[in-house]
mmCIF file with all atom_site columns, C-alpha atoms in Angstrom:
data_model
loop_
_atom_site.group_PDB
_atom_site.id
_atom_site.type_symbol
_atom_site.label_atom_id
_atom_site.label_alt_id
_atom_site.label_comp_id
_atom_site.label_asym_id
_atom_site.label_entity_id
_atom_site.label_seq_id
_atom_site.pdbx_PDB_ins_code
_atom_site.Cartn_x
_atom_site.Cartn_y
_atom_site.Cartn_z
_atom_site.occupancy
_atom_site.B_iso_or_equiv
_atom_site.pdbx_formal_charge
_atom_site.auth_seq_id
_atom_site.auth_comp_id
_atom_site.auth_asym_id
_atom_site.auth_atom_id
_atom_site.pdbx_PDB_model_num
ATOM 1   C CA . UNK A 1 1   ? -32.239 23.564 8.423  1.00 0.00 ? 49  UNK A CA 1
ATOM 2   C CA . UNK A 1 2   ? -33.457 27.053 9.231  1.00 0.00 ? 50  UNK A CA 1
ATOM 3   C CA . UNK A 1 3   ? -37.007 27.198 10.526 1.00 0.00 ? 51  UNK A CA 1
ATOM 4   C CA . UNK A 1 4   ? -39.109 29.834 12.237 1.00 0.00 ? 52  UNK A CA 1
ATOM 5   C CA . UNK A 1 5   ? -42.462 28.381 13.231 1.00 0.00 ? 53  UNK A CA 1
ATOM 6   C CA . UNK A 1 6   ? -45.128 30.632 14.714 1.00 0.00 ? 54  UNK A CA 1
ATOM 7   C CA . UNK A 1 7   ? -48.042 29.369 16.772 1.00 0.00 ? 55  UNK A CA 1
ATOM 8   C CA . UNK A 1 8   ? -50.688 30.648 19.151 1.00 0.00 ? 56  UNK A CA 1
ATOM 9   C CA . UNK A 1 9   ? -52.849 32.696 16.839 1.00 0.00 ? 57  UNK A CA 1
ATOM 10  C CA . UNK A 1 10  ? -56.597 32.449 16.707 1.00 0.00 ? 58  UNK A CA 1
ATOM 11  C CA . UNK A 1 11  ? -59.898 34.198 17.231 1.00 0.00 ? 59  UNK A CA 1
ATOM 12  C CA . UNK A 1 12  ? -60.341 36.246 20.393 1.00 0.00 ? 60  UNK A CA 1
ATOM 13  C CA . UNK A 1 13  ? -62.895 38.769 21.610 1.00 0.00 ? 61  UNK A CA 1
ATOM 14  C CA . UNK A 1 14  ? -61.943 42.404 22.158 1.00 0.00 ? 62  UNK A CA 1
ATOM 15  C CA . UNK A 1 15  ? -60.247 42.790 25.507 1.00 0.00 ? 63  UNK A CA 1
ATOM 16  C CA . UNK A 1 16  ? -58.940 39.242 25.404 1.00 0.00 ? 64  UNK A CA 1
ATOM 17  C CA . UNK A 1 17  ? -55.409 37.865 25.378 1.00 0.00 ? 65  UNK A CA 1
ATOM 18  C CA . UNK A 1 18  ? -53.259 35.631 23.226 1.00 0.00 ? 66  UNK A CA 1
ATOM 19  C CA . UNK A 1 19  ? -49.678 34.434 23.488 1.00 0.00 ? 67  UNK A CA 1
ATOM 20  C CA . UNK A 1 20  ? -47.765 33.893 20.279 1.00 0.00 ? 68  UNK A CA 1
ATOM 21  C CA . UNK A 1 21  ? -44.701 31.689 20.120 1.00 0.00 ? 69  UNK A CA 1
ATOM 22  C CA . UNK A 1 22  ? -41.987 31.388 17.489 1.00 0.00 ? 70  UNK A CA 1
ATOM 23  C CA . UNK A 1 23  ? -39.786 28.324 17.697 1.00 0.00 ? 71  UNK A CA 1
ATOM 24  C CA . UNK A 1 24  ? -36.477 28.738 15.889 1.00 0.00 ? 72  UNK A CA 1
ATOM 25  C CA . UNK A 1 25  ? -34.007 26.171 14.639 1.00 0.00 ? 73  UNK A CA 1
ATOM 26  C CA . UNK A 1 26  ? -31.008 26.185 12.350 1.00 0.00 ? 74  UNK A CA 1
ATOM 27  C CA . UNK A 1 27  ? -29.386 29.387 13.616 1.00 0.00 ? 75  UNK A CA 1
ATOM 28  C CA . UNK A 1 28  ? -27.455 30.497 16.695 1.00 0.00 ? 76  UNK A CA 1
ATOM 29  C CA . UNK A 1 29  ? -30.569 31.967 18.254 1.00 0.00 ? 77  UNK A CA 1
ATOM 30  C CA . UNK A 1 30  ? -28.838 33.923 21.006 1.00 0.00 ? 78  UNK A CA 1
ATOM 31  C CA . UNK A 1 31  ? -27.022 36.122 18.465 1.00 0.00 ? 79  UNK A CA 1
ATOM 32  C CA . UNK A 1 32  ? -30.186 37.280 16.774 1.00 0.00 ? 80  UNK A CA 1
ATOM 33  C CA . UNK A 1 33  ? -32.482 40.202 17.343 1.00 0.00 ? 81  UNK A CA 1
ATOM 34  C CA . UNK A 1 34  ? -35.959 38.705 17.286 1.00 0.00 ? 82  UNK A CA 1
ATOM 35  C CA . UNK A 1 35  ? -38.985 40.631 16.172 1.00 0.00 ? 83  UNK A CA 1
ATOM 36  C CA . UNK A 1 36  ? -42.698 40.365 15.658 1.00 0.00 ? 84  UNK A CA 1
ATOM 37  C CA . UNK A 1 37  ? -44.298 42.085 12.703 1.00 0.00 ? 85  UNK A CA 1
ATOM 38  C CA . UNK A 1 38  ? -47.879 42.152 11.530 1.00 0.00 ? 86  UNK A CA 1
ATOM 39  C CA . UNK A 1 39  ? -49.769 42.765 8.334  1.00 0.00 ? 87  UNK A CA 1
ATOM 40  C CA . UNK A 1 40  ? -53.426 43.622 8.467  1.00 0.00 ? 88  UNK A CA 1
ATOM 41  C CA . UNK A 1 41  ? -55.859 43.501 5.542  1.00 0.00 ? 89  UNK A CA 1
ATOM 42  C CA . UNK A 1 42  ? -54.801 46.057 2.949  1.00 0.00 ? 90  UNK A CA 1
ATOM 43  C CA . UNK A 1 43  ? -51.897 47.255 5.066  1.00 0.00 ? 91  UNK A CA 1
ATOM 44  C CA . UNK A 1 44  ? -48.144 47.093 4.822  1.00 0.00 ? 92  UNK A CA 1
ATOM 45  C CA . UNK A 1 45  ? -46.190 44.862 7.167  1.00 0.00 ? 93  UNK A CA 1
ATOM 46  C CA . UNK A 1 46  ? -45.304 46.796 10.305 1.00 0.00 ? 94  UNK A CA 1
ATOM 47  C CA . UNK A 1 47  ? -43.028 46.239 13.264 1.00 0.00 ? 95  UNK A CA 1
ATOM 48  C CA . UNK A 1 48  ? -44.826 45.309 16.472 1.00 0.00 ? 96  UNK A CA 1
ATOM 49  C CA . UNK A 1 49  ? -41.921 44.676 18.824 1.00 0.00 ? 97  UNK A CA 1
ATOM 50  C CA . UNK A 1 50  ? -38.363 43.443 18.915 1.00 0.00 ? 98  UNK A CA 1
ATOM 51  C CA . UNK A 1 51  ? -35.943 42.087 21.480 1.00 0.00 ? 99  UNK A CA 1
ATOM 52  C CA . UNK A 1 52  ? -32.196 42.200 21.046 1.00 0.00 ? 100 UNK A CA 1
ATOM 53  C CA . UNK A 1 53  ? -29.643 39.556 21.906 1.00 0.00 ? 101 UNK A CA 1
ATOM 54  C CA . UNK A 1 54  ? -29.081 41.500 25.110 1.00 0.00 ? 102 UNK A CA 1
ATOM 55  C CA . UNK A 1 55  ? -32.817 41.416 25.878 1.00 0.00 ? 103 UNK A CA 1
ATOM 56  C CA . UNK A 1 56  ? -33.464 45.096 25.223 1.00 0.00 ? 104 UNK A CA 1
ATOM 57  C CA . UNK A 1 57  ? -36.976 45.623 23.913 1.00 0.00 ? 105 UNK A CA 1
ATOM 58  C CA . UNK A 1 58  ? -38.786 48.108 21.735 1.00 0.00 ? 106 UNK A CA 1
ATOM 59  C CA . UNK A 1 59  ? -42.470 48.422 20.901 1.00 0.00 ? 107 UNK A CA 1
ATOM 60  C CA . UNK A 1 60  ? -44.665 50.148 18.390 1.00 0.00 ? 108 UNK A CA 1
ATOM 61  C CA . UNK A 1 61  ? -46.617 52.974 20.016 1.00 0.00 ? 109 UNK A CA 1
ATOM 62  C CA . UNK A 1 62  ? -49.877 51.222 19.179 1.00 0.00 ? 110 UNK A CA 1
ATOM 63  C CA . UNK A 1 63  ? -49.062 48.220 21.391 1.00 0.00 ? 111 UNK A CA 1
ATOM 64  C CA . UNK A 1 64  ? -47.081 49.783 24.254 1.00 0.00 ? 112 UNK A CA 1
ATOM 65  C CA . UNK A 1 65  ? -48.479 48.752 27.605 1.00 0.00 ? 113 UNK A CA 1
ATOM 66  C CA . UNK A 1 66  ? -50.518 45.917 26.083 1.00 0.00 ? 114 UNK A CA 1
ATOM 67  C CA . UNK A 1 67  ? -47.967 43.622 24.425 1.00 0.00 ? 115 UNK A CA 1
ATOM 68  C CA . UNK A 1 68  ? -44.820 42.080 25.897 1.00 0.00 ? 116 UNK A CA 1
ATOM 69  C CA . UNK A 1 69  ? -42.048 40.416 23.927 1.00 0.00 ? 117 UNK A CA 1
ATOM 70  C CA . UNK A 1 70  ? -39.709 37.929 25.575 1.00 0.00 ? 118 UNK A CA 1
ATOM 71  C CA . UNK A 1 71  ? -37.223 35.260 24.601 1.00 0.00 ? 119 UNK A CA 1
ATOM 72  C CA . UNK A 1 72  ? -35.918 31.956 25.918 1.00 0.00 ? 120 UNK A CA 1
ATOM 73  C CA . UNK A 1 73  ? -32.468 31.286 24.525 1.00 0.00 ? 121 UNK A CA 1
ATOM 74  C CA . UNK A 1 74  ? -32.449 27.715 25.831 1.00 0.00 ? 122 UNK A CA 1
ATOM 75  C CA . UNK A 1 75  ? -35.705 26.841 24.081 1.00 0.00 ? 123 UNK A CA 1
ATOM 76  C CA . UNK A 1 76  ? -34.764 29.069 21.111 1.00 0.00 ? 124 UNK A CA 1
ATOM 77  C CA . UNK A 1 77  ? -38.203 30.597 21.238 1.00 0.00 ? 125 UNK A CA 1
ATOM 78  C CA . UNK A 1 78  ? -39.526 34.144 21.193 1.00 0.00 ? 126 UNK A CA 1
ATOM 79  C CA . UNK A 1 79  ? -42.924 35.040 22.629 1.00 0.00 ? 127 UNK A CA 1
ATOM 80  C CA . UNK A 1 80  ? -45.417 37.838 22.226 1.00 0.00 ? 128 UNK A CA 1
ATOM 81  C CA . UNK A 1 81  ? -47.920 38.198 25.044 1.00 0.00 ? 129 UNK A CA 1
ATOM 82  C CA . UNK A 1 82  ? -50.838 40.239 23.777 1.00 0.00 ? 130 UNK A CA 1
ATOM 83  C CA . UNK A 1 83  ? -53.345 41.648 26.260 1.00 0.00 ? 131 UNK A CA 1
ATOM 84  C CA . UNK A 1 84  ? -56.300 44.003 25.916 1.00 0.00 ? 132 UNK A CA 1
ATOM 85  C CA . UNK A 1 85  ? -56.619 43.089 22.275 1.00 0.00 ? 133 UNK A CA 1
ATOM 86  C CA . UNK A 1 86  ? -58.491 45.383 19.937 1.00 0.00 ? 134 UNK A CA 1
ATOM 87  C CA . UNK A 1 87  ? -60.072 44.784 16.525 1.00 0.00 ? 135 UNK A CA 1
ATOM 88  C CA . UNK A 1 88  ? -57.262 46.886 15.021 1.00 0.00 ? 136 UNK A CA 1
ATOM 89  C CA . UNK A 1 89  ? -54.815 44.200 16.171 1.00 0.00 ? 137 UNK A CA 1
ATOM 90  C CA . UNK A 1 90  ? -56.310 41.804 13.633 1.00 0.00 ? 138 UNK A CA 1
ATOM 91  C CA . UNK A 1 91  ? -53.510 40.756 11.303 1.00 0.00 ? 139 UNK A CA 1
ATOM 92  C CA . UNK A 1 92  ? -51.166 38.001 10.293 1.00 0.00 ? 140 UNK A CA 1
ATOM 93  C CA . UNK A 1 93  ? -48.281 38.075 12.761 1.00 0.00 ? 141 UNK A CA 1
ATOM 94  C CA . UNK A 1 94  ? -44.810 37.179 11.525 1.00 0.00 ? 142 UNK A CA 1
ATOM 95  C CA . UNK A 1 95  ? -41.704 36.232 13.452 1.00 0.00 ? 143 UNK A CA 1
ATOM 96  C CA . UNK A 1 96  ? -38.388 37.675 12.267 1.00 0.00 ? 144 UNK A CA 1
ATOM 97  C CA . UNK A 1 97  ? -34.786 36.846 13.097 1.00 0.00 ? 145 UNK A CA 1
ATOM 98  C CA . UNK A 1 98  ? -32.113 39.386 12.237 1.00 0.00 ? 146 UNK A CA 1
ATOM 99  C CA . UNK A 1 99  ? -28.319 39.221 12.483 1.00 0.00 ? 147 UNK A CA 1
ATOM 100 C CA . UNK A 1 100 ? -26.478 40.141 9.297  1.00 0.00 ? 148 UNK A CA 1
ATOM 101 C CA . UNK A 1 101 ? -29.332 38.435 7.405  1.00 0.00 ? 149 UNK A CA 1
ATOM 102 C CA . UNK A 1 102 ? -33.067 38.479 7.985  1.00 0.00 ? 150 UNK A CA 1
ATOM 103 C CA . UNK A 1 103 ? -35.292 35.427 8.217  1.00 0.00 ? 151 UNK A CA 1
ATOM 104 C CA . UNK A 1 104 ? -39.076 35.162 8.372  1.00 0.00 ? 152 UNK A CA 1
ATOM 105 C CA . UNK A 1 105 ? -41.655 32.707 9.556  1.00 0.00 ? 153 UNK A CA 1
ATOM 106 C CA . UNK A 1 106 ? -44.833 31.878 7.660  1.00 0.00 ? 154 UNK A CA 1
ATOM 107 C CA . UNK A 1 107 ? -47.104 33.848 9.956  1.00 0.00 ? 155 UNK A CA 1
ATOM 108 C CA . UNK A 1 108 ? -50.026 33.133 12.245 1.00 0.00 ? 156 UNK A CA 1
ATOM 109 C CA . UNK A 1 109 ? -53.453 34.729 11.968 1.00 0.00 ? 157 UNK A CA 1
ATOM 110 C CA . UNK A 1 110 ? -54.818 36.765 14.862 1.00 0.00 ? 158 UNK A CA 1
ATOM 111 C CA . UNK A 1 111 ? -58.431 37.870 14.623 1.00 0.00 ? 159 UNK A CA 1
ATOM 112 C CA . UNK A 1 112 ? -59.991 40.121 17.256 1.00 0.00 ? 160 UNK A CA 1
ATOM 113 C CA . UNK A 1 113 ? -63.743 40.203 16.879 1.00 0.00 ? 161 UNK A CA 1
ATOM 114 C CA . UNK A 1 114 ? -66.908 39.831 18.871 1.00 0.00 ? 162 UNK A CA 1
#
């Protein structure tokens, strides 16, 4: 059964850090490009970062130098380390798996506020 389960969201003060995790089951994880997207209040869903099956990475300009995406093919998990968080990073963060078809998790809320 295909599942993408995000965790690690929460409330953090500006300048703080969070680490999101997305545990995947039901697919051959190593084949998939894994991505993190986010959707803030009143905004469209946007790409934050992705990592290919070959571990190449790409980031949105707004998070470059602050966020790091990584993957563990043994644990079938993708991570998003988020540092120096800003209020504009507040959003629901979604995990995505893409290889021929695209699959989504349910999302985890990240709120950056003092």
